mmCIF file of C-alpha atoms in Angstrom:
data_model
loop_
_atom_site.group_PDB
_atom_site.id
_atom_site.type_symbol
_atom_site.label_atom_id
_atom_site.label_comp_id
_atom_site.label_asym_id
_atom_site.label_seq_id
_atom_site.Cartn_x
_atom_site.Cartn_y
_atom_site.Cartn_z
ATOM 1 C CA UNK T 29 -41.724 56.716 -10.232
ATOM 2 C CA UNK T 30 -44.060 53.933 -10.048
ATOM 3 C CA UNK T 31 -47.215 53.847 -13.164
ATOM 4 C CA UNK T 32 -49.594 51.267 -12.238
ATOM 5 C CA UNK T 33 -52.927 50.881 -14.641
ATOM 6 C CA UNK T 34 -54.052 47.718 -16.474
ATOM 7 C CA UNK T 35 -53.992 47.007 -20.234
ATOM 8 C CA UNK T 36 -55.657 48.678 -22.738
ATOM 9 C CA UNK T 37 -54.990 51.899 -20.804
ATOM 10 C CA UNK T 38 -51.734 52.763 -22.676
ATOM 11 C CA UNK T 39 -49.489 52.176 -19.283
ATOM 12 C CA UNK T 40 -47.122 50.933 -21.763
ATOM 13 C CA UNK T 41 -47.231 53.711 -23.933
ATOM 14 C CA UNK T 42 -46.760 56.489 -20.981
ATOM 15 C CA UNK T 43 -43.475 54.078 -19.818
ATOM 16 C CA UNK T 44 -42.699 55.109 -23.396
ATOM 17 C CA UNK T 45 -43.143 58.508 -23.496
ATOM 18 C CA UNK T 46 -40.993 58.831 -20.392
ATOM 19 C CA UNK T 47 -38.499 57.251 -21.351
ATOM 20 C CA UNK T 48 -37.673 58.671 -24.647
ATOM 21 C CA UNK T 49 -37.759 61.824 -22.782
ATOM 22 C CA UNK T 50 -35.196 61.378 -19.887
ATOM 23 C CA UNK T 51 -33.019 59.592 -22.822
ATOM 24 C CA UNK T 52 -33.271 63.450 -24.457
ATOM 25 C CA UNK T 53 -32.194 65.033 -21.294
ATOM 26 C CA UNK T 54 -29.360 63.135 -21.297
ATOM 27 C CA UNK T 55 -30.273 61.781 -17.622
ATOM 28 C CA UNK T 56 -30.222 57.606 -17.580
ATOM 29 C CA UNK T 57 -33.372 55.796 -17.100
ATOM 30 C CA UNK T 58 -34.219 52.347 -15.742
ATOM 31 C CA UNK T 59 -37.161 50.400 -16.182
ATOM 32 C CA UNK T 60 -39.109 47.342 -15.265
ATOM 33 C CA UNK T 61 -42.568 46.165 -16.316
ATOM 34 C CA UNK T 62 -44.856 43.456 -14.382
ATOM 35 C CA UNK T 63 -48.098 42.308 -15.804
ATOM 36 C CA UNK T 64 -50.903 40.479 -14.721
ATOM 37 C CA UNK T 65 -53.032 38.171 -16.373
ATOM 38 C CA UNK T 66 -52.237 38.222 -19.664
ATOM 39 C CA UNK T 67 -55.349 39.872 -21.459
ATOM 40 C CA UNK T 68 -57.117 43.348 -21.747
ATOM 41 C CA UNK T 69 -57.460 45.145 -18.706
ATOM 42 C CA UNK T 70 -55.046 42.889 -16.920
ATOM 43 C CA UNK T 71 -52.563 44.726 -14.038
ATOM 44 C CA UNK T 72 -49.729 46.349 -15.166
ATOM 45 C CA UNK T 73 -47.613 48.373 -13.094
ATOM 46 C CA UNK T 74 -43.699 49.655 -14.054
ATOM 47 C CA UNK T 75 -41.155 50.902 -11.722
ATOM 48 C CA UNK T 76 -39.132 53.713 -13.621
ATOM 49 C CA UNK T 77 -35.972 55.392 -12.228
ATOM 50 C CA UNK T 78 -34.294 58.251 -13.388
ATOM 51 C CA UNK T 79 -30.749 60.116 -12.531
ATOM 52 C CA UNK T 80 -27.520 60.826 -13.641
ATOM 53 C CA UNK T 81 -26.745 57.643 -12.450
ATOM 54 C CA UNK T 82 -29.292 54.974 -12.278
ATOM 55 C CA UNK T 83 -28.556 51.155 -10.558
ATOM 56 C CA UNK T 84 -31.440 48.719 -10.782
ATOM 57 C CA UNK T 85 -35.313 49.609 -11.764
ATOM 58 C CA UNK T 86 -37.183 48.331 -8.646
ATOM 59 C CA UNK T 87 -38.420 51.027 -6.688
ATOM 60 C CA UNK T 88 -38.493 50.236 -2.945
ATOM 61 C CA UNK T 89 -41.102 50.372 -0.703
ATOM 62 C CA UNK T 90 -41.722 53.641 0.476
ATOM 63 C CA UNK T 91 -39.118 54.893 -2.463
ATOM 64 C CA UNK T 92 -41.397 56.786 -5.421
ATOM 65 C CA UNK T 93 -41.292 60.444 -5.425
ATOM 66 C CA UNK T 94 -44.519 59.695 -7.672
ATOM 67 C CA UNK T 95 -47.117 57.242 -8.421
ATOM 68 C CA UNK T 96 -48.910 57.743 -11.522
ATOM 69 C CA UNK T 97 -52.132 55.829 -11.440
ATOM 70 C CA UNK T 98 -54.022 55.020 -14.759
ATOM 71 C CA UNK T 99 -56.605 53.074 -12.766
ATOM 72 C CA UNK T 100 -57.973 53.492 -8.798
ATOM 73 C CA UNK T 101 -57.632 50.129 -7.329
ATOM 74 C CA UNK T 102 -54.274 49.256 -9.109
ATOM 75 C CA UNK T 103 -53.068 52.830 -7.994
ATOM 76 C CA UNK T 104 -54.124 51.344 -4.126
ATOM 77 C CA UNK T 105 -52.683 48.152 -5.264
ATOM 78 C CA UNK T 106 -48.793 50.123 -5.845
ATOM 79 C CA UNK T 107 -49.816 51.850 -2.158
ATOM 80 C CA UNK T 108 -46.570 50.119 -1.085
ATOM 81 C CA UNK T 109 -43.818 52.291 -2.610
ATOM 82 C CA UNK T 110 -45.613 55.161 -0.934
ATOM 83 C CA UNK T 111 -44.906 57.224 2.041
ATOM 84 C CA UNK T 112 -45.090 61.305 2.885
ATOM 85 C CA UNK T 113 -42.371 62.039 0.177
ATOM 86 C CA UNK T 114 -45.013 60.647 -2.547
ATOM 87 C CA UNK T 115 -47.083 62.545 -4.718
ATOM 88 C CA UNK T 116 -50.219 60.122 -6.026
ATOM 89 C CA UNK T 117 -51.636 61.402 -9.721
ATOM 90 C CA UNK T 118 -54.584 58.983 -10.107
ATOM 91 C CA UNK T 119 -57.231 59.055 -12.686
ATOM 92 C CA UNK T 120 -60.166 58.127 -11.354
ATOM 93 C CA UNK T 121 -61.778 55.990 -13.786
ATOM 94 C CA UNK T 122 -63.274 52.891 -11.983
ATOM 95 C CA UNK T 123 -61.827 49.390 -14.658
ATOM 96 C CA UNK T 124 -63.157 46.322 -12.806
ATOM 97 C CA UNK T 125 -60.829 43.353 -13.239
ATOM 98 C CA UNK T 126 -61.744 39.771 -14.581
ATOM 99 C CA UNK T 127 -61.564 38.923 -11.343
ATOM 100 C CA UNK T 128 -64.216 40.567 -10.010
ATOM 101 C CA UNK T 129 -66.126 39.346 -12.579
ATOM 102 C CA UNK T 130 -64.851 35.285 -11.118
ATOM 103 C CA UNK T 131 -65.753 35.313 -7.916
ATOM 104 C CA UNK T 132 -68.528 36.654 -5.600
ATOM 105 C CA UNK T 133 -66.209 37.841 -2.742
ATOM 106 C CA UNK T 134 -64.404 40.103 -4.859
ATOM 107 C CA UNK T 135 -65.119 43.928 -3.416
ATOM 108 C CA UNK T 136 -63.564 46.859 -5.650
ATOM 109 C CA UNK T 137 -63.603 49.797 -2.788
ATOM 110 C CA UNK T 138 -65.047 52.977 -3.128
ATOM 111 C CA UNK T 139 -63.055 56.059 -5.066
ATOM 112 C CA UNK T 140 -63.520 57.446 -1.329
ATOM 113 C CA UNK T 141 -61.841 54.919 0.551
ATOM 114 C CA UNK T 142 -59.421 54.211 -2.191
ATOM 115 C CA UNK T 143 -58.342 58.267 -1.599
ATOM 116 C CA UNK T 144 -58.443 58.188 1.604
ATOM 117 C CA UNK T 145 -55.995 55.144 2.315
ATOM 118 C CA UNK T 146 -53.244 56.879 -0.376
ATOM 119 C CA UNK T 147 -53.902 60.249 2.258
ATOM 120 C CA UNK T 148 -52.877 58.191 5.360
ATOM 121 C CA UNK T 149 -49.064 57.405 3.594
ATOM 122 C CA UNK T 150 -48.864 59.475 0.646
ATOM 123 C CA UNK T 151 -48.006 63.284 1.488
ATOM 124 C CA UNK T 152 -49.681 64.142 -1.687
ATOM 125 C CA UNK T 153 -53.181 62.737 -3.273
ATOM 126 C CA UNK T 154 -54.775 64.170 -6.858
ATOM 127 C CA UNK T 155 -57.361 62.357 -8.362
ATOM 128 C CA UNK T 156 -58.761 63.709 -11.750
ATOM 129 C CA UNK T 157 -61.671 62.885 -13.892
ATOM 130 C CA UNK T 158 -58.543 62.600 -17.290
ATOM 131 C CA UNK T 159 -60.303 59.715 -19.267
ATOM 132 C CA UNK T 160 -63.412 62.377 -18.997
ATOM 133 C CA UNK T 161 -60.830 65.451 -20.564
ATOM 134 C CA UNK T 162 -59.849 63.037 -22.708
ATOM 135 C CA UNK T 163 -63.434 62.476 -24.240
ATOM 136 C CA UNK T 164 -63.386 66.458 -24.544
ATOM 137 C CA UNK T 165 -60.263 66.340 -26.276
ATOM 138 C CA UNK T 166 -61.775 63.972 -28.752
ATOM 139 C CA UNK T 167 -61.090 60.259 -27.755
ATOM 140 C CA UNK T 168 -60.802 58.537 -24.599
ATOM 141 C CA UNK T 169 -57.616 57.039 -25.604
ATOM 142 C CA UNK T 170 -55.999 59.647 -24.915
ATOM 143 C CA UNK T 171 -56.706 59.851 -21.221
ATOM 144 C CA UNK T 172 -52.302 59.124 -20.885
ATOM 145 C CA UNK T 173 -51.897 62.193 -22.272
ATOM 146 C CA UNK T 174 -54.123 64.320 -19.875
ATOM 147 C CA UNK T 175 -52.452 62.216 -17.054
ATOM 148 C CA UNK T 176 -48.796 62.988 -18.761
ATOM 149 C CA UNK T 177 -49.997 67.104 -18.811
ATOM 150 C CA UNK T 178 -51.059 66.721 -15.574
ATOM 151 C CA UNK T 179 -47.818 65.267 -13.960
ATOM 152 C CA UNK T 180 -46.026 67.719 -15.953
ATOM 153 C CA UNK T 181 -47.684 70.461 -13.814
ATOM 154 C CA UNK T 182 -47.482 68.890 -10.639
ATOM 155 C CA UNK T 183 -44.285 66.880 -9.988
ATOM 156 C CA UNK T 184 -41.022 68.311 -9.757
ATOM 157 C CA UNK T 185 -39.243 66.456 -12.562
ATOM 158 C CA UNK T 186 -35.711 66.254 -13.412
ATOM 159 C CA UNK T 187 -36.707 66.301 -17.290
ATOM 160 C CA UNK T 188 -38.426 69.606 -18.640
ATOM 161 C CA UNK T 189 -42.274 69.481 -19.739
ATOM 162 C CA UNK T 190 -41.356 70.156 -22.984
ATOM 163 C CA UNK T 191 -39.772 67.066 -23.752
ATOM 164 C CA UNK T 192 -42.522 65.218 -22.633
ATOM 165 C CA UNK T 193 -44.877 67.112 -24.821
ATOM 166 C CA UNK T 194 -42.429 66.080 -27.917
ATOM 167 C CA UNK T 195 -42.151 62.329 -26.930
ATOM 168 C CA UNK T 196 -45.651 62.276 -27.215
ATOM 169 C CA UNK T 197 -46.135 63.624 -30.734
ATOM 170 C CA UNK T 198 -43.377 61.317 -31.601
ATOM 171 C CA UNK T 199 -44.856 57.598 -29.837
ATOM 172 C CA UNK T 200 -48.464 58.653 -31.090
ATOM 173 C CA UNK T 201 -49.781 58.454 -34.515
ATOM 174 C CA UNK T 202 -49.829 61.497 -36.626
ATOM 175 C CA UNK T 203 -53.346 61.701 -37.301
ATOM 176 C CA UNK T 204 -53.880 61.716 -33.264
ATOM 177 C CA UNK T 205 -51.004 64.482 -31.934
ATOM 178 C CA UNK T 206 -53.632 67.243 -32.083
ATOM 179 C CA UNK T 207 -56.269 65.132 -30.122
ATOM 180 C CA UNK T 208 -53.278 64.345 -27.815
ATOM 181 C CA UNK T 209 -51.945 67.946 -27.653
ATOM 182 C CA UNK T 210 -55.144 69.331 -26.780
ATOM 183 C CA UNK T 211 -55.496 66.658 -23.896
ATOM 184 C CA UNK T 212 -51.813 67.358 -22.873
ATOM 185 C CA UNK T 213 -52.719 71.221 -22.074
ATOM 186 C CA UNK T 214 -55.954 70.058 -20.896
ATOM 187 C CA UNK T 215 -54.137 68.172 -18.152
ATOM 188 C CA UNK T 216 -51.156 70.521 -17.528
ATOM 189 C CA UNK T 217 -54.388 73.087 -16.411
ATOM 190 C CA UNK T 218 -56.073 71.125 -14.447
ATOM 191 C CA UNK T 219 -53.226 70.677 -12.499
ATOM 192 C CA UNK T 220 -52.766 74.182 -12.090
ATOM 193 C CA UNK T 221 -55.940 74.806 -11.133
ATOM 194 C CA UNK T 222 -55.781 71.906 -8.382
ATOM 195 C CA UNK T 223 -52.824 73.466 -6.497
ATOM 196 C CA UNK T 224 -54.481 77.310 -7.097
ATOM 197 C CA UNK T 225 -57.279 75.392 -4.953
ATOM 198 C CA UNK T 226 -54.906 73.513 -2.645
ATOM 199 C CA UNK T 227 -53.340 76.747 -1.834
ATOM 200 C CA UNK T 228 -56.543 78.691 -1.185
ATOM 201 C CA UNK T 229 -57.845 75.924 1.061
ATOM 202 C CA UNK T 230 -54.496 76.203 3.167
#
C-alpha cells in the first residue's frame, strides 16, 4: 500500500493506525516514510507492506494493491506504483503546495484530469468528498478517519476492519474517538454506497 498526502493531513497518523493494526493481527508490517519540504503541507508519501513475511518497505512500481490518497495531485504524484491490480482511494480535497505559490509556471491539474490519468493504469479509481464527511462528523481533522472507513469497505485487506476501528480510538485523543468514530462509519458507507452504484452502472 502506498499513502501519499502532505503534512498537516495526518498521513503520519493513518501510517499509524495501520500499523498498530497489522501488528494485532499478528501479520508483519514494513514501512518507509519520504517527506518533502520540511513544513506544513509539504509531500509526504509512505510505502507500507504487509504479510506473513515481509522483506524491504519500498513498494515497486506498478506493485500497490492500494493507493490511499490524502491529497489529489500527490495521489497523481504516487501514479507510479500503479497498474490494473490497484485500487486508488483519493480524497479529493484540492491542498496547493508552496510551490505553486513560488513560481508562475506551476499548474495544479484539474480533479478531472487528475481522475482520469489514475483510470488509464489503475483498475480501480474512488474519489470522495472525506475532509467534507469529516466537517459533518464534527472537525475536518478527522478527514483520515473517513478515508480509513472508507478503505475498510473497499479493499480487500489481510487485517479485519475491526482492528482498524480500535487503532484509531487508541492513536487519537480521547476527547476526539466519537468525532472519529462517527467519521469512520461515515466512510465505511460511503464506500458501500459507491460499489452499490458501481454495480448498478455495470
Amino acid at each position: 500500500m502506498v499513502i501519499a498526502g502532505v503534512g498537516g493531513q495526518g498521513t503520519i497518523l493513518t501510517n499509524a493506525v495501520l500499523g498498530r493494526a497489522v501488528a494485532r493481527s499478528g501479520l508483519e508490517v514494513v514501512t518507509a516514510e519520504t517527506h518533502g519540504m520540511a513544513q506544513r503541507y509539504g509531500r509526504i508519501t509512505i510505502h507500507l507492506r504487509i504479510g506473513p513475511e515481509v522483506h524491504g518497505a519500498l513498494i515497486p512500481s506498478g506493485g500497490a494493491d492500494v493507493l490511499l490518497g490524502l491529497e489529489p495531485l500527490e495521489t497523481l504524484r504516487s501514479i507510479e506504483c500503479c497498474s490494473q491490480r490497484t485500487l486508488v482511494l483519493m480524497n479529493r480535497q484540492v491542498v496547493r503546495p508552496p510551490s505553486l505559490a513560488l513560481s508562475w509556471r506551476a499548474h495544479y491539474p484539474s480533479l478531472e484530469e487528475i481522475e482520469r490519468r489514475l483510470q488509464q493504469v489503475a483498475g480501480t479509481v474512488l474519489s470522495l468528498e472525506a475532509h467534507e464527511l469529516a466537517r459533518q462528523a464534527g472537525t475536518i481533522l478527522a478527514t483520515n478517519a473517513v478515508m480509513l472507513g472508507a478503505l475498510c469497505a473497499t479493499a480487500e485487506l489481510p487485517i479485519p476492519a475491526e482492528l482498524i476501528r480500535q487503532a484509531l480510538f487508541e492513536v487519537v485523543p480521547a476527547k476526539a474517538q466519537e468525532i472519529n468514530r462517527d467519521a469512520f462509519e461515515m466512510g465505511r458507507a460511503w464506500a458501500h454506497l459507491a460499489q452499490k452504484s458501481s454495480c448498478h452502472q455495470s
